[in-house]
Coordinates of C-alpha atoms in Angstrom, one line a residue:
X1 CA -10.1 -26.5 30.7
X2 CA -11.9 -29.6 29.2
X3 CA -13.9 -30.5 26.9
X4 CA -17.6 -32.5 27.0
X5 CA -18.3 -34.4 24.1
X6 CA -21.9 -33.7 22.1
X7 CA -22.1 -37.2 20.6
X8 CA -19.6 -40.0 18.8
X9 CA -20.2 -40.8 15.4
X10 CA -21.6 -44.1 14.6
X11 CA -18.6 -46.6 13.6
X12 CA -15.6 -44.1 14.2
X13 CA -12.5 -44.6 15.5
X14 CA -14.2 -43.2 19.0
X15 CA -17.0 -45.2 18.8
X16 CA -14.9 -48.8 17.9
X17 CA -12.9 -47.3 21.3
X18 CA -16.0 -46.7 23.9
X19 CA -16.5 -43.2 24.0
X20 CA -19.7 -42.1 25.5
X21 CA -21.7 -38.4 24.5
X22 CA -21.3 -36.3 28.0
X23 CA -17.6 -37.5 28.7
X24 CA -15.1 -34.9 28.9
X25 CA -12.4 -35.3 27.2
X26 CA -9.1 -34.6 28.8
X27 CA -6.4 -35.5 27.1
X28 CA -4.6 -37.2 24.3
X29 CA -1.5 -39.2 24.9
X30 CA -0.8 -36.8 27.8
X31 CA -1.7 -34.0 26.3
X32 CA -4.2 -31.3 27.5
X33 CA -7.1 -30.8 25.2
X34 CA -8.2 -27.3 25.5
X35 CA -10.3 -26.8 22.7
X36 CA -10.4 -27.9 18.6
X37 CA -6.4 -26.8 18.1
X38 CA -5.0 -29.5 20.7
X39 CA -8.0 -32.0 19.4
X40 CA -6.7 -31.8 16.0
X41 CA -3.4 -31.5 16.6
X42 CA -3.0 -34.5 19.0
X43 CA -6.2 -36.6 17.1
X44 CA -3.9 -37.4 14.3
X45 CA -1.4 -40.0 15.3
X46 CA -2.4 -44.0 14.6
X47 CA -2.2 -44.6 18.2
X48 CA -4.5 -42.6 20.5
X49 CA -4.3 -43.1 24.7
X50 CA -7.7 -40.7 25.9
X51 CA -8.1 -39.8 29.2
X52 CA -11.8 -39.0 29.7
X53 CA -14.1 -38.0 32.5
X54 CA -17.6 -39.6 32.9
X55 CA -20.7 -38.2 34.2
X56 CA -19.6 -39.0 37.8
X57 CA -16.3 -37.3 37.5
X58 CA -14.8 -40.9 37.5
X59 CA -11.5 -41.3 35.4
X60 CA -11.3 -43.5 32.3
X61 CA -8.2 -44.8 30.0
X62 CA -9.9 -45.1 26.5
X63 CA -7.2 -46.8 23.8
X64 CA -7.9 -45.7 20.3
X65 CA -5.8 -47.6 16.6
X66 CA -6.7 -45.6 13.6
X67 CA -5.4 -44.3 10.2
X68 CA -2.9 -41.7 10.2
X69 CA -5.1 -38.4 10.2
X70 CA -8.1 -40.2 10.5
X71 CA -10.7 -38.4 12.1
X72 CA -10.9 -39.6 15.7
X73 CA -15.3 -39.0 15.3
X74 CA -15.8 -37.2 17.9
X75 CA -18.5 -34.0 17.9
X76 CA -18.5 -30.7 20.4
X77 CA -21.1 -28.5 21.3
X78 CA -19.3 -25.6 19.6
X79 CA -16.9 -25.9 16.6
X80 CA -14.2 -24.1 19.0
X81 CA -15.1 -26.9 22.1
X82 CA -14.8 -23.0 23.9
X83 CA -16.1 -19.5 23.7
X84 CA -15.2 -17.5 20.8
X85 CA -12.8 -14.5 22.1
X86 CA -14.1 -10.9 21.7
X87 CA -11.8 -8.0 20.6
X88 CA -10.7 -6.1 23.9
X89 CA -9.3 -2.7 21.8
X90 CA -11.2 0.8 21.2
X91 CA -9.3 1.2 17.9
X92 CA -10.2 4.5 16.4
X93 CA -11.2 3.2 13.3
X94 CA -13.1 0.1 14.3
X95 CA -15.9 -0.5 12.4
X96 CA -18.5 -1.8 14.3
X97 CA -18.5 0.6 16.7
X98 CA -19.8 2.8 13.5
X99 CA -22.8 0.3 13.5
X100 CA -26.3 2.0 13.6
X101 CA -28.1 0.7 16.6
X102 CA -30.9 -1.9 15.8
X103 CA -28.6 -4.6 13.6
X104 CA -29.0 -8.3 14.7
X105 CA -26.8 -9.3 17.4
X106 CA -24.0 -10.8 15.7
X107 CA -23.0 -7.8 14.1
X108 CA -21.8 -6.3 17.1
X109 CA -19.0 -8.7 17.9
X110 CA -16.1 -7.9 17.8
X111 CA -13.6 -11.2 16.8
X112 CA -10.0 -11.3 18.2
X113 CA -9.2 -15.1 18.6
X114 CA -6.0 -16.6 17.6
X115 CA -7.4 -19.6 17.0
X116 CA -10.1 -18.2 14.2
X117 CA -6.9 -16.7 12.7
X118 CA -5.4 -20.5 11.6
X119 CA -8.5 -21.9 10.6
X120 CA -10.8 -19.2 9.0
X121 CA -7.9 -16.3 7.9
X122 CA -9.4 -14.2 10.7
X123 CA -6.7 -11.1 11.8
X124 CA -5.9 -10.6 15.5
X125 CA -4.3 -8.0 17.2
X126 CA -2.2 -9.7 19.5
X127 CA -3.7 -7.9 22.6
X128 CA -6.0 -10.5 23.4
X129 CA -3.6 -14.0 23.4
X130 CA -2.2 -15.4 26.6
X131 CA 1.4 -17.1 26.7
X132 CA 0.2 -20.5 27.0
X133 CA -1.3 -19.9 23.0
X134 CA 2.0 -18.1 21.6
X135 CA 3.9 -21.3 23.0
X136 CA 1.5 -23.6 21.3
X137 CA 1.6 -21.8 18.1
X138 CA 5.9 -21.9 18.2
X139 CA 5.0 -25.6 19.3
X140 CA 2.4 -26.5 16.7
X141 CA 4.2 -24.2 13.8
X142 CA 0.6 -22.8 12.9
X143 CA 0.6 -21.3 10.1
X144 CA 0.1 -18.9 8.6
X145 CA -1.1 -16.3 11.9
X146 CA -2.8 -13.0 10.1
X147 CA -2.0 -10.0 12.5
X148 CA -3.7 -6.8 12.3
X149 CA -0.5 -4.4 12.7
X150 CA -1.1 -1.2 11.4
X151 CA 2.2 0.5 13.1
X152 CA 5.3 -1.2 14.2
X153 CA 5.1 2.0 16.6
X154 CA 4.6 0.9 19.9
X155 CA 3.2 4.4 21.6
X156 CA 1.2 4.8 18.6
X157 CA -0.4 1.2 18.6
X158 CA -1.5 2.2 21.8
X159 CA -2.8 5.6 21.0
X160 CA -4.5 3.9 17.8
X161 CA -5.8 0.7 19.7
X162 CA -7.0 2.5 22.8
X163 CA -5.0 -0.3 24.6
X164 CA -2.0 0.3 26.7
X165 CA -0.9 -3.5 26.1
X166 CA -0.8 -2.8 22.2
X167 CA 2.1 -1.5 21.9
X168 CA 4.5 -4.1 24.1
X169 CA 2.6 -7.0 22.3
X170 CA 4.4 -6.6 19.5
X171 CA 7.1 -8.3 20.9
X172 CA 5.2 -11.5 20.2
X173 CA 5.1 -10.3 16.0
X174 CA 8.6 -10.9 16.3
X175 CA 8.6 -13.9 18.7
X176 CA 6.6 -15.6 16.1
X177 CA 8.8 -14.5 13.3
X178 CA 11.8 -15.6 14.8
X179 CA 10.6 -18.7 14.9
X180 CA 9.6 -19.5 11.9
X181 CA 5.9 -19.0 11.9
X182 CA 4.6 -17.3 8.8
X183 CA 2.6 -14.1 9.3
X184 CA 0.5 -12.2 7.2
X185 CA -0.1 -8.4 8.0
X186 CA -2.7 -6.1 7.8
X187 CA -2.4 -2.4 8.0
X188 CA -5.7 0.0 8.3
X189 CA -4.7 3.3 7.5
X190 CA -5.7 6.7 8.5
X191 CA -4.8 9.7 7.3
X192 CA -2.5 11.7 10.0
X193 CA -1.8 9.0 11.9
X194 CA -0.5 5.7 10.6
X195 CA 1.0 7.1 6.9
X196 CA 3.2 9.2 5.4
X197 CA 6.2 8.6 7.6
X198 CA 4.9 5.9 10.4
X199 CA 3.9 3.9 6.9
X200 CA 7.5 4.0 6.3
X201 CA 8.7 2.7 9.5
X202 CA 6.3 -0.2 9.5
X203 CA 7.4 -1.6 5.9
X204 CA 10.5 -0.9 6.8
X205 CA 10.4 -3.1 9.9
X206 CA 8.1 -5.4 8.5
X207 CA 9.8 -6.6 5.3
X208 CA 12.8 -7.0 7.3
X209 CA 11.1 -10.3 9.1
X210 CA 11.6 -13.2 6.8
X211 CA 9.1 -14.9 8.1
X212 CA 6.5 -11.7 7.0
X213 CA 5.1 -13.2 4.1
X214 CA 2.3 -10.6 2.6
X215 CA 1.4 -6.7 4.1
X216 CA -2.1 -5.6 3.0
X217 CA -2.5 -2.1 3.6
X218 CA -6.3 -1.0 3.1
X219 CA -8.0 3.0 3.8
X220 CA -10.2 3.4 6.8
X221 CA -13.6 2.9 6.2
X222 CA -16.4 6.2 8.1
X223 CA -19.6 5.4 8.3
X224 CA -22.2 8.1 9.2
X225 CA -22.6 6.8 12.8
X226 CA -19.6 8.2 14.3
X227 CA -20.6 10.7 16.8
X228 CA -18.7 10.3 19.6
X229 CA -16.1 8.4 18.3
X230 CA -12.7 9.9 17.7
X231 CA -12.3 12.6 15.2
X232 CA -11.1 10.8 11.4
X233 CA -11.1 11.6 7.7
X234 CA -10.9 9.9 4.3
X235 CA -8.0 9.8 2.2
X236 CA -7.9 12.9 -0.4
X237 CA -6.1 11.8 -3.8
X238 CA -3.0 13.2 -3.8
X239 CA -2.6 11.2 0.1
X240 CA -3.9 8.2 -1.3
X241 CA -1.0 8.5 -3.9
X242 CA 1.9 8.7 -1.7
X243 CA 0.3 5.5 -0.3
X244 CA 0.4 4.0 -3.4
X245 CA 4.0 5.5 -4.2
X246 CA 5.3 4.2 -0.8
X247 CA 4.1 0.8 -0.8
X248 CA 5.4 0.8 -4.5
X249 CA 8.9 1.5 -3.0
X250 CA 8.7 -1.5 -0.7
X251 CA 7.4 -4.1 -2.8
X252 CA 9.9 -3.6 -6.2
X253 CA 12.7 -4.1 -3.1
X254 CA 10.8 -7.5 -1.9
X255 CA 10.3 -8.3 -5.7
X256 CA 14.1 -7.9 -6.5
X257 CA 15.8 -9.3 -2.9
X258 CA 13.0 -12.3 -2.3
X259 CA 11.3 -12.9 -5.2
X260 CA 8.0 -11.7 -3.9
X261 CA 6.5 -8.2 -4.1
X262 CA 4.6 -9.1 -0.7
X263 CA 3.2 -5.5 -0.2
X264 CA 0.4 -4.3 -1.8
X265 CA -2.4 -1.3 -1.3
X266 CA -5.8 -2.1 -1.3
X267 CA -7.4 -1.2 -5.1
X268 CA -9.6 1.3 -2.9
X269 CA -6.7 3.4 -2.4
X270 CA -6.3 3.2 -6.8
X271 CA -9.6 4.8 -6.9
X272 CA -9.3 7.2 -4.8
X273 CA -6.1 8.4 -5.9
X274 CA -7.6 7.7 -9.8
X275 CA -4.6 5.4 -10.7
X276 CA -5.0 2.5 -13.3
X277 CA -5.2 -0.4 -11.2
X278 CA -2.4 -3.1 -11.5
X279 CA -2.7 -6.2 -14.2
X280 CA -3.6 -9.6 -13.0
X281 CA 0.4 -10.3 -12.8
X282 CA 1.3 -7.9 -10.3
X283 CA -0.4 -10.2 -7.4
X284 CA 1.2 -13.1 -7.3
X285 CA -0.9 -15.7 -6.2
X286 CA -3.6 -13.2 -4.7
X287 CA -3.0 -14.2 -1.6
X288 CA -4.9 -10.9 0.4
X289 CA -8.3 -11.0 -1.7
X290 CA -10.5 -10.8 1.6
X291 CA -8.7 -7.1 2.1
X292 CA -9.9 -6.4 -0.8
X293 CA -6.2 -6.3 -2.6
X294 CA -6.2 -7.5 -6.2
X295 CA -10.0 -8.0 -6.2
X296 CA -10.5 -5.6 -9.4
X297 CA -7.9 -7.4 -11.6
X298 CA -8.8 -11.1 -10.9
X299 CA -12.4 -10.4 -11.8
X300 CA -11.1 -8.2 -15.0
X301 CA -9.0 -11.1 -15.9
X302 CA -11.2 -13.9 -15.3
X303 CA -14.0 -12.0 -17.5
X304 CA -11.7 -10.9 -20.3
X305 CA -11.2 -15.1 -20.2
X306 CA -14.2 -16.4 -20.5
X307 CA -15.7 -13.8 -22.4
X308 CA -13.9 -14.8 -25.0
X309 CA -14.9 -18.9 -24.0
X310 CA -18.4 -18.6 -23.0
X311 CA -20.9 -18.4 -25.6
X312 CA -23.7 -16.3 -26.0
X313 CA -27.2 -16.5 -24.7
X314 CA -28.9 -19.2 -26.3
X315 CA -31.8 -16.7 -27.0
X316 CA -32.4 -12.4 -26.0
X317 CA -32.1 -11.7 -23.1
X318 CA -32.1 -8.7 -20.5
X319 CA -30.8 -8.2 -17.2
X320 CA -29.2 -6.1 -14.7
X321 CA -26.6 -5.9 -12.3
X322 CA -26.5 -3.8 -9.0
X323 CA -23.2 -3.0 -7.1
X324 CA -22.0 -0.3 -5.0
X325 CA -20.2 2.7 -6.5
X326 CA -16.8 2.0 -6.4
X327 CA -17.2 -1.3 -8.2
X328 CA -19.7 0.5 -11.0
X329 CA -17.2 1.5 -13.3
X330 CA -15.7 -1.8 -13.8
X331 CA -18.7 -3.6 -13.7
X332 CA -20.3 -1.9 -16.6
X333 CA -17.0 -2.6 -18.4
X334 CA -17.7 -6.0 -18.4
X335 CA -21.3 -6.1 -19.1
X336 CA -20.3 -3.8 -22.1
X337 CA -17.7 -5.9 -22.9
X338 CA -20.1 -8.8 -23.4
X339 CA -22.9 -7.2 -24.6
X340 CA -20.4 -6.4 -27.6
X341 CA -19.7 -9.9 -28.6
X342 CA -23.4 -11.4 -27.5
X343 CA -25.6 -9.0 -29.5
X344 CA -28.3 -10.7 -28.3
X345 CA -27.6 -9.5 -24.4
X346 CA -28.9 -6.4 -22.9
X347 CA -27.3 -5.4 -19.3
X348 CA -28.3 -2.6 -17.4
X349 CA -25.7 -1.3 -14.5
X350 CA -26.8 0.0 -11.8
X351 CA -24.3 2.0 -9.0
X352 CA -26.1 2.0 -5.3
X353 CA -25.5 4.8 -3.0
X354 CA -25.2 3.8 0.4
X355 CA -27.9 5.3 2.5
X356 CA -27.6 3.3 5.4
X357 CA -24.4 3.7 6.3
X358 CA -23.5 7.1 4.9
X359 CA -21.9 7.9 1.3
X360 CA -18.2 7.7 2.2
X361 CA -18.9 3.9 1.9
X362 CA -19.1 2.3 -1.6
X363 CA -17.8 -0.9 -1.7
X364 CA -20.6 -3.9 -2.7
X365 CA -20.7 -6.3 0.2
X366 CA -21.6 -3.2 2.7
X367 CA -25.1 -2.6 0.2
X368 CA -27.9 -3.2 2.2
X369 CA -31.3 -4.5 0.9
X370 CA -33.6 -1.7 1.8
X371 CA -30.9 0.7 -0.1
X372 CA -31.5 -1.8 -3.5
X373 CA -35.1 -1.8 -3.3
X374 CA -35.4 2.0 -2.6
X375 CA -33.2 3.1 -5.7
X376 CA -34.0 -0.2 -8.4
X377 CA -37.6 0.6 -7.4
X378 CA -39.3 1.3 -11.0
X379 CA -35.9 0.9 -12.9
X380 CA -35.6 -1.2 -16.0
X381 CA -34.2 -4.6 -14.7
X382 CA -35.1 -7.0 -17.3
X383 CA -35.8 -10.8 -16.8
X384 CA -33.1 -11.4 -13.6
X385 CA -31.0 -9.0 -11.4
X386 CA -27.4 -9.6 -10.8
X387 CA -26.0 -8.8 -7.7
X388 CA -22.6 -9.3 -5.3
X389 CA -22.7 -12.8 -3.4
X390 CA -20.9 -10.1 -0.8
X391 CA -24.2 -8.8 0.1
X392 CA -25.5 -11.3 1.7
X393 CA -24.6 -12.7 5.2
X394 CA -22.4 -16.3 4.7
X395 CA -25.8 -17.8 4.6
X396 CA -26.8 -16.4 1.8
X397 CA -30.6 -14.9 2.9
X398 CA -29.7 -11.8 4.5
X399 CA -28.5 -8.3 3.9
X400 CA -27.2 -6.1 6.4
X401 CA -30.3 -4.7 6.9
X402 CA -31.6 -8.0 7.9
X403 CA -34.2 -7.4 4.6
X404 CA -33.6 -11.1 2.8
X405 CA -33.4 -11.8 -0.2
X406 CA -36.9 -13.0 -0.8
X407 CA -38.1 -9.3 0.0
X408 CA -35.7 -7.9 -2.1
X409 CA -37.4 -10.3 -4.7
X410 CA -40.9 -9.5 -3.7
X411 CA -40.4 -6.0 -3.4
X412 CA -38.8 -5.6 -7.3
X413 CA -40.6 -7.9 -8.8
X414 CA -38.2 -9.9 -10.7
X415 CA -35.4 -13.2 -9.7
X416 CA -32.4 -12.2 -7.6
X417 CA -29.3 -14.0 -8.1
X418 CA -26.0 -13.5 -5.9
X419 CA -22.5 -14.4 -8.2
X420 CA -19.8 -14.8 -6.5
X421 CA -16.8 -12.7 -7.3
X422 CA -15.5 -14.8 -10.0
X423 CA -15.1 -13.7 -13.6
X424 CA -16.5 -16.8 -14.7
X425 CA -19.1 -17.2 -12.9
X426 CA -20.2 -13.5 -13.9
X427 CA -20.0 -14.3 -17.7
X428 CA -22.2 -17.1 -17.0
X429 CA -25.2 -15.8 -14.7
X430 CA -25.1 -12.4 -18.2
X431 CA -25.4 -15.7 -20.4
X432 CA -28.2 -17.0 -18.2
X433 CA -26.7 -20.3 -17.2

C-alpha cells in the first residue's frame, strides 16, 4: 500500500525537493512507506531518495538534503496515511458492547491498532496484527508496545476474548520480549475467571520477561446494558483483597530482584476491598495513570503540595465540585483540607450517581451531563462548579451523553470549569485562579 499526499508545506524540505499534493508516495531510500510509522521512521535521515507516483501513474526520483530529524513537510489525509484498525474480539467484558444504543458514532469503535499503541499508549490485543507489523516493530525497536493480556492462559484467552486466535497470539508477547521490545501489560479482571489462581500464573509468567516493564491490573467495569452479553459480576471485598494481596506478592519480588515494583492494582480494587490506598512513593514514576493506577495518590500528593504553596482566595468565595462516587470521598478531603487553611473558601462536594449507565459504575470520566444536571439541579453551587476534565470528550464540549458543556451551564445556571487531574491545578481553580 501507498500513500497520496494531502498537500506540501510551504518551504519544507518536500517543497525545496518538488513534491506535488496528489503524488503517492512510495518509498523512501527503498523503503516501503505503508503508513505514518515507515514515514517517520525512514523521514529522518539527512539524505532522502523518494520514489513518488504522479497523477498519471508515472514514476518519479525526488532527491531530498535536510537536517537530521527534520520534518520532511509532507501532510496526509489521515494522521495514520490508512484506516484506523477495529478490534476483532467479543471479550466478555468489553465495554462498549455495554453501550446504550443512541451514543454518537464514535463511541462504538472498538480500537485494536498496533500502531495507535506506540504513538498514543493505546493497548492491543495482539489478535488483530499481521507478521509484516511484528517484524517491523523487532526492526524499528518500537517502544514501548501496551498489550492487553489479561491471562497468559492460552485456552482461557480464547474463552475470554471470544477469539480462537487469542490464545496462540501470545506467542508474539514473547517474540517481542525476546527481542528486546519493552511491553507494558494490562490485565481486566473478572471474578471467576482471570483471578485467584489464573492471576497467579500470569504474574508469574509475566514478571519473568525482562523486557515486561509495568502490569496494570484493573476490575471489570458492568454497565446496566448487558442483556445478552455473557453472564459477569463485580468484585466483593474480601475478592478484591486477595487481588490486592496477590499483586502485593509479585511486586515486593520485582522491587527486591529488579529494582522496580512493576505490578500494581488499580486504586478501584482499594476501594472496593476498603484498604488505605498506597503513598505517592509506592508508584514509581506513575507510569499506568490512564488505568487508573496511582491516580488517588498523585492527586493527594500534589494537593497536600500546593495547599500548603497556594494562597488563599484573594476575596470569599463559594463553589462546588461534582465527581462520581468513588472519587467523593477524597475529593471532599481536599476541599476540606483547603477550606481549613483559606477561611475565606466555601466548597460544596457533590458525589453523582450514575444513571445512565447503571450504579455499579462510579468512576468521574464515565458521568454524563444529563446525570449532573438532574441531581445539581436546585443544589447550592455557589459562584463556579468544579468538575473532572475526564468528563468531557478530548475536545473538551461534550459529555457522554452528547449534552455539552454549555447546556450543562445553561441548565444550572452558574460557570462550569473542567480541571484536569492535577493537584495543582485543583488548588488553583478552589482559589479561583
Amino acid at each position: 500500500m501507498a500513500v497520496i499526499i494531502d498537500s506540501v508545506q510551504k518551504g519544507s524540505p518536500a517543497d525545496r525537493a518538488g513534491f506535488k499534493a496528489g503524488e503517492t508516495l512510495t518509498a523512501l531510500n527503498g523503503h516501503e512507506i505503508m503508513d505514518v510509522l515507515d514515514y517517520r521512521f525512514y523521514q529522518d535521515e539527512t539524505r532522502l531518495t523518494a520514489e513518488v507516483l504522479d497523477s498519471a501513474g508515472e514514476k518519479r526520483v525526488l532527491h531530498v538534503v535536510k537536517r537530521e530529524y527534520e520534518d520532511l513537510g509532507l501532510d496526509f489525509a489521515t494522521y495514520l496515511m490508512d484506516k484506523q484498525r477495529s478490534c476483532k474480539n467479543k471479550c466478555v467484558f468489553c465495554f462498549i458492547d455495554q453501550l446504550p444504543p443512541g451514543l454518537r458514532e464514535s463511541l462504538y469503535f472498538k480500537d485494536d491498532d498496533s500502531r495507535l499503541s506506540f504513538l498514543f499508549g493505546n493497548y492491543i490485543t495482539l489478535t488483530n496484527i499481521t507478521e509484516h507489523e511484528v517484524e517491523r516493530i523487532i526492526h524499528m525497536h518500537i517502544s514501548p508496545i501496551n498489550i492487553s493480556v489479561h491471562t497468559t492462559n492460552p485456552e482461557l484467552r480464547v474463552k475470554m476474548m471470544h477469539n480462537r486466535f487469542a490464545g496462540e497470539r501470545l506467542e508474539i508477547l514473547y517474540r517481542l520480549a525476546e527481542a528486546g521490545i519493552r511491553i507494558n501489560c494490562q490485565l481486566v479482571l473478572c471474578p471467576g475467571w482471570n483471578d485467584g489462581e489464573e492471576l497467579e500464573r500470569t504474574l508469574r509468567d509475566l514478571t519473568a520477561l525482562e523486557s515486561v516493564g509495568c502490569i496494570a491490573a484493573v476490575p471489570v467495569g458492568l454497565t446496566k446494558y448487558r442483556e445478552n452479553l455473557t453472564p459477569l459480576r463485580l468484585f466483593n471485598k474480601e475478592e478484591a483483597a486477595a487481588v490486592i494481596d496477590c499483586i502485593d506478592r509479585y511486586g515486593a519480588a520485582c522491587l527486591e530482584r529488579t529494582g522496580s515494583r512493576r505490578v500494581y492494582a488499580a486504586d478501584e480494587f482499594y476501594l472496593i476491598a476498603g484498604r488505605q490506598i498506597p503513598d505517592a512513593a509506592f508508584y514509581e514514576d506513575f507510569a499506568l495513570l490512564e488505568n487508573g493506577v496511582g491516580l488517588w495518590a498523585l492527586l493527594k500528593s500534589e494537593a497536600a503540595d500546593a495547599i500548603t504553596d497556594e494562597p488563599a482566595p484573594d476575596r470569599p468565595r463559594e463553589i462546588s465540585l461534582a465527581t462520581g462516587a468513588s472519587a467523593y470521598p477524597l475529593l471532599r478531603e481536599l476541599v476540606d483540607r483547603a477550606a481549613a487553611k483559606w477561611h475565606n473558601l466555601v466548597g460544596h462536594v457533590y458525589a453523582i450517581r450514575n444513571d445512565f449507565f447503571g450504579p455499579t459504575i462510579n468512576v468521574a470520566g464515565l458521568v454524563t451531563g444529563g446525570d449532573l444536571i438532574r441531581q445539581l439541579r436546585g443544589k447550592p453551587l455557589g459562584e463556579e462548579l468544579l468538575i473532572p476534565a475526564s468528563m468531557l470528550r478530548h475536545e473538551g464540549d461534550l459529555f457522554l451523553d452528547d449534552v455539552s458543556l454549555a447546556d450543562v451551564e445553561r441548565e444550572l445556571q452558574v460557570p462550569v470549569r473542567p480541571v484536569p487531574n492535577d493537584g495543582y491545578a485543583l488548588m488553583a481553580a478552589l482559589a479561583g485562579r
